[in-house]
mmCIF file of C-alpha atoms in Angstrom:
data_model
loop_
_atom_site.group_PDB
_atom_site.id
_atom_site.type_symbol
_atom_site.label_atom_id
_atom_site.label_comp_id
_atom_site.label_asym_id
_atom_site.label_seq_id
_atom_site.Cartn_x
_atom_site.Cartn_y
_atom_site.Cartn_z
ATOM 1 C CA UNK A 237 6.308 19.403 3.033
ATOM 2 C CA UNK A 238 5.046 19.982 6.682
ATOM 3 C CA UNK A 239 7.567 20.441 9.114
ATOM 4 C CA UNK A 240 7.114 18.573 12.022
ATOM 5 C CA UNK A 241 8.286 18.883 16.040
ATOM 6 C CA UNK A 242 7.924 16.204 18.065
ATOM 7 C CA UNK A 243 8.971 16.297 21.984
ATOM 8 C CA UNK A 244 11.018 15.104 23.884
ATOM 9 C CA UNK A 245 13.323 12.856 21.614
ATOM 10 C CA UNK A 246 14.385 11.222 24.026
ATOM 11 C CA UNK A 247 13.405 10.040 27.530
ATOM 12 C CA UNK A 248 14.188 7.282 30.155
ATOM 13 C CA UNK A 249 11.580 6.595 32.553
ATOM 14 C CA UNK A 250 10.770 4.204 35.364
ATOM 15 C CA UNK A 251 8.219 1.468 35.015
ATOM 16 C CA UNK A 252 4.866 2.714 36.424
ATOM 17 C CA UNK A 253 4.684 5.756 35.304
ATOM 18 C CA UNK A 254 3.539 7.599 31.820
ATOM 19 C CA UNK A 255 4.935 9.735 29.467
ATOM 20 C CA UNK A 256 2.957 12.027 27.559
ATOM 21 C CA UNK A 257 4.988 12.853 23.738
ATOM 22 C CA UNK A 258 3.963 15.970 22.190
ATOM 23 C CA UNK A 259 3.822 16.286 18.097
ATOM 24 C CA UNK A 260 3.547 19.940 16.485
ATOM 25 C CA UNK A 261 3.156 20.457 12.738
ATOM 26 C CA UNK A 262 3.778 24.037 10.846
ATOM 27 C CA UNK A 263 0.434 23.825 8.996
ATOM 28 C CA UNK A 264 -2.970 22.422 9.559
ATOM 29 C CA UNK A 265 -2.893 18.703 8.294
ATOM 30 C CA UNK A 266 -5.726 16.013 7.350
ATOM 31 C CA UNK A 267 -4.737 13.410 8.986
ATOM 32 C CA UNK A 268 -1.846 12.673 12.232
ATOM 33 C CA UNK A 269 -1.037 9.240 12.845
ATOM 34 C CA UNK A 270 1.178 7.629 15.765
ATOM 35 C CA UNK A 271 3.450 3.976 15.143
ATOM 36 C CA UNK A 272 5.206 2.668 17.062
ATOM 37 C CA UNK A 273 8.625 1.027 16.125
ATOM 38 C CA UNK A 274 10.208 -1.471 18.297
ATOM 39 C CA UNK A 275 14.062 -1.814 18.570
ATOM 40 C CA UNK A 276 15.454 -3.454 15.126
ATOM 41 C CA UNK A 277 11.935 -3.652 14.233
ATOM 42 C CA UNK A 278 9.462 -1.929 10.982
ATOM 43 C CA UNK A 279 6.835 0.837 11.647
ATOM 44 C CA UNK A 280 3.120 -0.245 13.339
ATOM 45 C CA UNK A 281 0.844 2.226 13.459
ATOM 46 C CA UNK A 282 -0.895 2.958 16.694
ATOM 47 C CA UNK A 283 -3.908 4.923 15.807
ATOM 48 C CA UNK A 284 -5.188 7.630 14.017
ATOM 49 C CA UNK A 285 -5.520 10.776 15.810
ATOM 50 C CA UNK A 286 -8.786 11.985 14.685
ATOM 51 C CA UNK A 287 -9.882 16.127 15.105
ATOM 52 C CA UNK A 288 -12.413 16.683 17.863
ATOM 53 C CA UNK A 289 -13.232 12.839 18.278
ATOM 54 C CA UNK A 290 -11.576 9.790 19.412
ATOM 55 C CA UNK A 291 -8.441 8.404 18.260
ATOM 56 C CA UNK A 292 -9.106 5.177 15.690
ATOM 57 C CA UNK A 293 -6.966 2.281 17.061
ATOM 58 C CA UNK A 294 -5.675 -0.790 15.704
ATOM 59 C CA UNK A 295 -6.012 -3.911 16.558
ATOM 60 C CA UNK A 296 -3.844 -4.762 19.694
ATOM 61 C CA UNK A 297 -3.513 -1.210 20.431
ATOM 62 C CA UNK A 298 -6.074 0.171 23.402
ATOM 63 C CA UNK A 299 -6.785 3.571 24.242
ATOM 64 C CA UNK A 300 -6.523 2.983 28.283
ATOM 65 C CA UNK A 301 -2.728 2.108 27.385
ATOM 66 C CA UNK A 302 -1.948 4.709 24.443
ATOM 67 C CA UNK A 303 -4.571 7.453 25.062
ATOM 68 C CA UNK A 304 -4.158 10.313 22.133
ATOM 69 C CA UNK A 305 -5.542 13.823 21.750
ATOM 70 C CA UNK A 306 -6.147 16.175 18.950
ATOM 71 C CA UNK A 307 -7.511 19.443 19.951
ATOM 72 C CA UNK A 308 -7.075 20.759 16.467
ATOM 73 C CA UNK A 309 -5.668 20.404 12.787
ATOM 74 C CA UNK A 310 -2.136 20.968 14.164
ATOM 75 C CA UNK A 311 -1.411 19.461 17.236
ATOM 76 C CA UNK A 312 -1.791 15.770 19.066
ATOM 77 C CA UNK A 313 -0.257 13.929 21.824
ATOM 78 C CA UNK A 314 0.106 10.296 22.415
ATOM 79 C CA UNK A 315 0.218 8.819 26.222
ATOM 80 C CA UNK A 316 2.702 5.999 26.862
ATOM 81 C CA UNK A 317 0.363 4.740 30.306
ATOM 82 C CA UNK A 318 1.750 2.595 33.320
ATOM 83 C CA UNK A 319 4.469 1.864 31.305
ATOM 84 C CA UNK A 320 6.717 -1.310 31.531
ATOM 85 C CA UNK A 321 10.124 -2.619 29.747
ATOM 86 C CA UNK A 322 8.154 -4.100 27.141
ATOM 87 C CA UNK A 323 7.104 -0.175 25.908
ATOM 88 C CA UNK A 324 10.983 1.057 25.194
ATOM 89 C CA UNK A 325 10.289 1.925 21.327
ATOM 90 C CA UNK A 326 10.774 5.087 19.438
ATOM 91 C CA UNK A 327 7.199 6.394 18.697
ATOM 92 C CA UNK A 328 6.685 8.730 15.667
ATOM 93 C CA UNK A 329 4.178 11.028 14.769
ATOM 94 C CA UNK A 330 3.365 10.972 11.141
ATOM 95 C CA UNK A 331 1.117 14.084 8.774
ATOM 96 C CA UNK A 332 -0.414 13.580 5.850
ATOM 97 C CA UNK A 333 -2.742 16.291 4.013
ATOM 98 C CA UNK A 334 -4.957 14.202 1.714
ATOM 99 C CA UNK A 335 -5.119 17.202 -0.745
ATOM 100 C CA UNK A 336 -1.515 16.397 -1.355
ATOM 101 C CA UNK A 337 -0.337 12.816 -3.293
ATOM 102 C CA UNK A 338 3.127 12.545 -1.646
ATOM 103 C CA UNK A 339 2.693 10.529 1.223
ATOM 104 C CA UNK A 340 3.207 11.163 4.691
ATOM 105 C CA UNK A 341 5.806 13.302 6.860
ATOM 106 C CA UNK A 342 7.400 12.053 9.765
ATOM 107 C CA UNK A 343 8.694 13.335 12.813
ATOM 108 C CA UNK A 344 12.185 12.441 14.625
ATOM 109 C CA UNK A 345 10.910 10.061 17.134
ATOM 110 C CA UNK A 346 10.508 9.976 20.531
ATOM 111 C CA UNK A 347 13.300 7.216 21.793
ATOM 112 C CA UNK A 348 11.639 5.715 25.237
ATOM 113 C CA UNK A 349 13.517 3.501 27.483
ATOM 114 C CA UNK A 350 11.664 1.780 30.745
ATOM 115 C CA UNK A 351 14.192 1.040 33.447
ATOM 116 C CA UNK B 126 -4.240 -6.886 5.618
ATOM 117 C CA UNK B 127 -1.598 -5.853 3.376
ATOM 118 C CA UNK B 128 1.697 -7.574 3.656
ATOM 119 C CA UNK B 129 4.744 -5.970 2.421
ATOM 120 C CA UNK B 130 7.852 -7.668 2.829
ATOM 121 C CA UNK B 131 11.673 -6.793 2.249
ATOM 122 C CA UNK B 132 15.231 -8.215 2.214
ATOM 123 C CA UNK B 133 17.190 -7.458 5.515
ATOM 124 C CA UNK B 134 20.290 -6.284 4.474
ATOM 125 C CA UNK B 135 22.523 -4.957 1.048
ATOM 126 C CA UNK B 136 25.993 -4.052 0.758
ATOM 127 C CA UNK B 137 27.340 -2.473 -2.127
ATOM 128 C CA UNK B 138 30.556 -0.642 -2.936
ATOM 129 C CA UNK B 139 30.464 3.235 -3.333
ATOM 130 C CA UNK B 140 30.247 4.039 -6.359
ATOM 131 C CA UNK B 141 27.825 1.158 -7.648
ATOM 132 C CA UNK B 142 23.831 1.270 -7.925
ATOM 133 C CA UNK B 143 21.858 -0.181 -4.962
ATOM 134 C CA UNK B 144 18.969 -1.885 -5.872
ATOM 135 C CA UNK B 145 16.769 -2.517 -2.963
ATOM 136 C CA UNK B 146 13.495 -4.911 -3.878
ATOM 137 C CA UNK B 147 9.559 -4.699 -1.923
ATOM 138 C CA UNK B 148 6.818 -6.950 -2.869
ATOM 139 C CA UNK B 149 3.220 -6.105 -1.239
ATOM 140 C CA UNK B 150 -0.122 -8.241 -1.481
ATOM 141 C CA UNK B 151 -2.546 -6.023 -1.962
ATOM 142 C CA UNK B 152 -3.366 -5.089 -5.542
ATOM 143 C CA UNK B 153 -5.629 -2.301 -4.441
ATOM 144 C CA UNK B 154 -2.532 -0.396 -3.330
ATOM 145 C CA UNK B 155 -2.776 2.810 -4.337
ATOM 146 C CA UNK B 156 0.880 4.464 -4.106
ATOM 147 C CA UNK B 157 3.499 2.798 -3.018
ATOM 148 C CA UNK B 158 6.689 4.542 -0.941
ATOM 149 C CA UNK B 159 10.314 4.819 0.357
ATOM 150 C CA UNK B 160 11.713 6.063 3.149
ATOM 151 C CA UNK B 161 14.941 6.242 4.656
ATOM 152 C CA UNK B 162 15.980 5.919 8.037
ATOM 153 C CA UNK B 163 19.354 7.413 9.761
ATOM 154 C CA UNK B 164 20.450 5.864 13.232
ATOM 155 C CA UNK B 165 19.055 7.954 15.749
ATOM 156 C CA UNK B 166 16.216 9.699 13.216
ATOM 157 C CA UNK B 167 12.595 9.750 12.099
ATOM 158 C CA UNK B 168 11.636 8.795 8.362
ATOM 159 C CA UNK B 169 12.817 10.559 5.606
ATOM 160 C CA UNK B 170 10.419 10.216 2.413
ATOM 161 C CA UNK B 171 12.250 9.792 -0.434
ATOM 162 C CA UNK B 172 10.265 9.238 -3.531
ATOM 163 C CA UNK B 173 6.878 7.831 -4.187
ATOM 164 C CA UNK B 174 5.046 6.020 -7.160
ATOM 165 C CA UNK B 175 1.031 5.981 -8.157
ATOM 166 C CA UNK B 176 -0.203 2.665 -9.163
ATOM 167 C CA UNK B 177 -0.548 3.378 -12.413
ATOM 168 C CA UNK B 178 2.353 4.258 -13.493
ATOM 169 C CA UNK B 179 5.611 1.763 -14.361
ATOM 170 C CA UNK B 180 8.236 3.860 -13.807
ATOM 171 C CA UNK B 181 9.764 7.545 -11.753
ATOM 172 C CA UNK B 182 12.736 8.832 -11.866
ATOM 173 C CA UNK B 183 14.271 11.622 -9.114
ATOM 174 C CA UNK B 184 18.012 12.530 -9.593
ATOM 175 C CA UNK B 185 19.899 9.382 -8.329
ATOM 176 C CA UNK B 186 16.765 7.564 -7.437
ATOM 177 C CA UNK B 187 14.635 5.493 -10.120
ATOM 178 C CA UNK B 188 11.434 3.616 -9.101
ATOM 179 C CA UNK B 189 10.563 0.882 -10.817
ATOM 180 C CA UNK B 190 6.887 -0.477 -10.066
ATOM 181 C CA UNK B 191 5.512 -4.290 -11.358
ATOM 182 C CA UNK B 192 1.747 -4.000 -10.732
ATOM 183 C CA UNK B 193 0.966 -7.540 -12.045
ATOM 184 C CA UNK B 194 3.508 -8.903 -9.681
ATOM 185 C CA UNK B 195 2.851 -6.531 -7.012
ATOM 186 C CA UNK B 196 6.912 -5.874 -6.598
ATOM 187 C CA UNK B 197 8.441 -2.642 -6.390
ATOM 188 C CA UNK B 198 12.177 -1.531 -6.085
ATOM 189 C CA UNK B 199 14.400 1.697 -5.596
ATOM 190 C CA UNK B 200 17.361 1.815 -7.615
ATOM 191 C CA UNK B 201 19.979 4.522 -6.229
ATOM 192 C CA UNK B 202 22.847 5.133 -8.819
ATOM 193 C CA UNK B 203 26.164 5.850 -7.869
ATOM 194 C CA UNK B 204 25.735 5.172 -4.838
ATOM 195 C CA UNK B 205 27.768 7.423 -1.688
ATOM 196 C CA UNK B 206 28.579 6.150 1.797
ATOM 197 C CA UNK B 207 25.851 9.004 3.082
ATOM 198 C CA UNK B 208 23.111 6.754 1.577
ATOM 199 C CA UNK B 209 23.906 3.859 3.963
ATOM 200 C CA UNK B 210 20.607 3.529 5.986
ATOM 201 C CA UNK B 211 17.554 1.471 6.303
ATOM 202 C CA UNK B 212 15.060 1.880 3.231
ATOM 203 C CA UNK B 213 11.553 1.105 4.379
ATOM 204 C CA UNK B 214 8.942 0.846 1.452
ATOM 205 C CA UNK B 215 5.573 1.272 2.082
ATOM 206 C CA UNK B 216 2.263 0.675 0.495
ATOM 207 C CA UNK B 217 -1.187 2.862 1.170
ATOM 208 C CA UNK B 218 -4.576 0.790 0.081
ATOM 209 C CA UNK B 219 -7.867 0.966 2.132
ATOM 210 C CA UNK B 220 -8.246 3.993 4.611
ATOM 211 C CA UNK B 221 -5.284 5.600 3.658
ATOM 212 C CA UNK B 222 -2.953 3.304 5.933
ATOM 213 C CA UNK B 223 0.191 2.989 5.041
ATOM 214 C CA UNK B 224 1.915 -0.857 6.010
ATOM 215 C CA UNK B 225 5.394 -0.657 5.964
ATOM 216 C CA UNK B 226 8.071 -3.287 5.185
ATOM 217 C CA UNK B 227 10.098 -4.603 7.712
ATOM 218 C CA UNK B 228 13.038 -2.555 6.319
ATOM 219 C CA UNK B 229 16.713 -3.449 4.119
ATOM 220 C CA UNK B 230 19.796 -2.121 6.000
ATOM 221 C CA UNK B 231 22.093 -0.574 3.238
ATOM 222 C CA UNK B 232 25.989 -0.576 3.844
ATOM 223 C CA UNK B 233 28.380 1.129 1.744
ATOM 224 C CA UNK B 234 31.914 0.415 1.705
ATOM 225 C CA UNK B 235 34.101 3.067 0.197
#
């Protein structure tokens, strides 16, 4: 399975301002995904971090707020933008390699808190 | 959209099997999943099961898959206090998106 490295883990940062969260995986992967999870809450997935293109959002999700790069198969950051209270989360970076049947790989998180 | 739900919470006594249930809504589901979640971590996967098949089996862990009532479960036998987490199932159908459960909180009590 791909190993993934997501940074920082953890971060607490005033409202206003953005955070940028880095994800690195150990081999080149199909697809990279970003969700959010909200405290005591499931998984929602952000968007899907597409090679060389724009990121695919979902619904309620816009890229002015969450804007994402993916320069190439291995490597993708998501944005956190103006960020309020309402934003503390852990976000999670997620691989999948679509030649491969057993799901996708997660990262540790990135814990955000907005004072 | 897909709708996968979960019960919030199961407490069993080390020792004992765990049986944590998921139904989903979309028959077109193509694999379903499990993950576990530590306090503090990302998402482990744990096991997975193609939509074809009934049944998998992986050391302690058994997946049991009923296609015509779209419900899936995770059996864990002998359960240790190591495997108390959340369990998040999951369920992948159009565009390879996976919609997650809301998640069951396992406690075990020695």
């Amino acid at each position: 399975s791909a190993v993934i490295s997501q940074k920082p883990s953890r971060d607490i940062c005033q409202r206003g301002t953005s955070l940028t969260i880095q994800c690195q995986v150990d081999s080149q992967v199909t697809m990279m995904f970003w969700y959010r999870q909200q405290p005591g809450q499931s998984l929602t997935l952000i968007a899907t971090a597409n090679q060389g293109s724009e990121a695919t959002y979902e619904s309620g999700f816009v890229i002015d707020k969450f804007p994402i790069s993916r320069p190439n198969l291995t490597f993708s950051t998501l944005t956190v933008s103006n960020m309020s209270p309402e934003d503390s989360s852990i976000y999670l970076c997620s691989v999948e390699d679509l030649s491969a049947v057993d799901g996708a790989f997660f990262g540790q998180g990135t814990r955000l808190t907005v004072v | 959209g897909e709708d996968v739900e979960q019960s919030l919470f199961l407490s069993v006594r080390e020792g004992d099997s765990s049986v944590i249930n998921c139904t989903y809504t979309d028959s077109s589901s193509t694999y379903l999943y499990w993950y576990k979640q530590e306090p503090g971590a990302g998402l482990q996967l744990l096991t997975y099961i193609f939509s074809n098949m009934d049944m998998k089996q992986d050391q302690r862990l058994t997946v049991l898959l009923n296609k015509k009532d779209k419900h899936l479960s995770l059996r864990i036998a002998d359960t240790q206090t190591g495997d108390s987490a959340i369990y998040f199932c999951a369920a992948k159908a159009a565009g390879n998106k996976l919609t997650f459960g809301g998640g069951t909180r396992v406690l075990v009590k020695p």
